[in-house]
XYZ file of N, CA and C in Angstrom:
192
model
N 131.670 29.581 132.277
C 132.283 28.539 131.966
C 132.290 28.457 130.449
N 133.222 28.026 129.911
C 133.136 27.946 128.396
C 132.902 26.839 127.794
N 131.728 26.850 126.794
C 131.451 25.134 126.429
C 131.596 25.298 125.136
N 131.709 23.941 124.208
C 132.259 24.054 123.218
C 131.339 22.848 122.638
N 130.644 23.147 121.347
C 129.732 22.067 121.181
C 129.779 21.991 119.527
N 129.217 20.675 119.041
C 129.072 20.763 117.664
C 127.468 20.586 117.323
N 127.540 21.600 116.474
C 126.149 21.522 116.249
C 125.933 21.219 114.828
N 124.682 20.392 114.441
C 124.323 20.120 113.015
C 122.884 20.654 113.153
N 122.551 20.345 111.423
C 121.329 20.922 111.316
C 121.083 22.383 110.744
N 122.515 23.181 110.453
C 122.726 24.797 110.053
C 122.667 24.014 108.398
N 122.001 24.877 107.607
C 122.136 24.745 106.575
C 122.977 25.524 105.805
N 123.224 26.825 106.329
C 123.647 28.065 106.034
C 124.330 29.488 106.796
N 124.953 29.947 106.356
C 125.419 30.871 107.735
C 124.544 32.023 108.578
N 123.696 32.167 107.641
C 122.165 32.547 108.207
C 121.642 31.943 109.299
N 121.687 30.679 109.304
C 121.408 29.663 110.364
C 122.297 30.013 111.607
N 123.719 29.913 111.174
C 124.608 30.128 112.215
C 124.283 31.665 113.007
N 124.134 32.513 112.379
C 124.199 34.077 112.525
C 122.769 34.136 113.343
N 121.631 33.674 113.174
C 120.491 33.481 113.877
C 120.353 32.553 115.133
N 121.543 31.043 115.059
C 121.527 30.702 116.349
C 122.376 31.530 117.410
N 123.281 32.351 116.735
C 124.312 33.118 117.425
C 123.439 34.232 118.279
N 122.518 34.961 117.595
C 121.924 35.961 118.057
C 120.822 35.328 119.077
N 120.115 34.717 118.984
C 119.197 33.790 120.065
C 119.940 33.061 121.405
N 121.158 33.002 120.916
C 122.203 32.581 121.922
C 122.566 33.599 123.221
N 123.050 34.657 122.491
C 123.279 36.071 123.266
C 122.427 36.695 123.716
N 121.106 36.300 123.297
C 120.134 37.010 123.827
C 119.400 36.447 125.376
N 119.713 34.892 125.550
C 119.610 33.896 126.351
C 120.082 34.686 127.726
N 119.513 34.890 129.058
C 119.986 35.184 130.299
C 121.309 34.388 130.548
N 122.347 35.021 131.020
C 123.327 33.807 131.609
C 124.332 33.698 130.252
N 124.403 34.201 129.341
C 125.379 33.760 128.095
C 126.330 34.953 127.869
N 127.085 35.354 127.902
C 128.008 36.388 127.780
C 128.219 36.478 126.710
N 128.927 35.235 125.940
C 129.163 35.460 124.751
C 129.272 34.182 123.958
N 129.226 34.060 122.657
C 128.640 33.122 121.914
C 129.180 33.380 120.619
N 129.778 32.164 119.870
C 130.088 32.213 118.334
C 129.801 30.904 118.130
N 129.107 30.961 116.993
C 128.776 29.921 116.249
C 129.288 30.221 114.792
N 129.726 28.995 114.216
C 130.382 28.776 113.067
C 129.917 27.839 112.295
N 129.222 28.286 111.083
C 128.560 27.301 109.902
C 129.752 26.463 109.367
N 131.095 26.804 109.049
C 131.944 26.256 108.262
C 131.935 25.113 109.336
N 132.691 25.050 110.509
C 133.208 24.273 111.230
C 132.088 23.552 111.897
N 130.938 23.831 112.030
C 129.731 23.569 112.765
C 130.014 23.584 114.373
N 130.734 24.244 114.738
C 131.036 24.752 116.190
C 130.379 25.900 116.854
N 129.968 25.643 118.078
C 129.540 26.766 118.585
C 130.215 26.830 119.947
N 130.793 27.828 120.212
C 131.922 28.427 121.739
C 130.967 29.312 122.516
N 130.300 28.871 123.439
C 129.855 29.374 124.536
C 130.087 29.931 125.707
N 130.386 31.349 126.163
C 130.594 31.485 127.541
C 129.223 32.202 128.263
N 129.317 30.975 129.051
C 127.842 30.901 129.791
C 127.888 30.324 131.382
N 126.852 31.106 132.378
C 126.945 30.580 133.588
C 125.648 29.428 133.561
N 125.080 29.150 132.285
C 124.692 28.119 131.998
C 125.111 26.546 132.173
N 124.178 25.562 132.313
C 124.989 24.296 132.364
C 125.061 23.585 130.906
N 126.048 22.844 130.400
C 125.674 22.509 129.223
C 124.367 21.843 128.678
N 123.855 20.965 129.627
C 123.048 20.744 129.349
C 121.541 21.715 129.074
N 121.678 22.870 129.574
C 120.778 23.816 129.359
C 121.160 24.492 127.780
N 122.076 24.784 127.494
C 122.930 25.619 126.032
C 122.221 24.454 125.221
N 122.586 22.846 125.269
C 122.211 22.124 124.226
C 120.644 22.275 124.352
N 119.727 22.525 125.148
C 118.130 22.706 125.213
C 117.791 23.694 124.409
N 118.852 24.847 124.764
C 118.350 26.077 123.789
C 118.621 25.938 122.731
N 119.746 25.017 122.196
C 120.238 25.108 121.003
C 119.126 24.169 120.178
N 118.787 22.983 120.650
C 117.829 22.159 120.435
C 116.118 22.664 119.770
N 115.933 23.747 120.959
C 114.751 24.341 120.919
C 114.356 25.401 119.605
N 115.657 25.887 118.990
C 116.237 26.630 117.665
C 115.795 25.512 116.712
N 115.771 24.164 116.743
C 115.457 22.983 115.647
C 117.064 22.619 115.184
N 118.024 22.813 116.065
C 118.923 22.530 115.476
C 119.669 21.410 116.715
N 120.463 20.360 116.422
C 121.216 19.132 117.223
C 122.597 19.684 117.564
N 122.916 19.364 119.173
C 124.301 20.133 119.630
C 124.701 18.696 120.333
N 126.115 18.664 120.457
C 126.566 17.572 121.259
C 128.047 18.232 121.865
């Protein structure tokens, strides 16, 4: 399933790259693209939206 979220709390492109790497390392995530300029994340995953949001929040960012 494709999940698109607005992500806040990223202060640079490095934050986006770090979050993208963390998402890709998570079991159940088959693809993840995090864009700093648009503050959006698009994730292909078998996980629920709530599980993805929890992962993002565990990395110190907010997502909705």
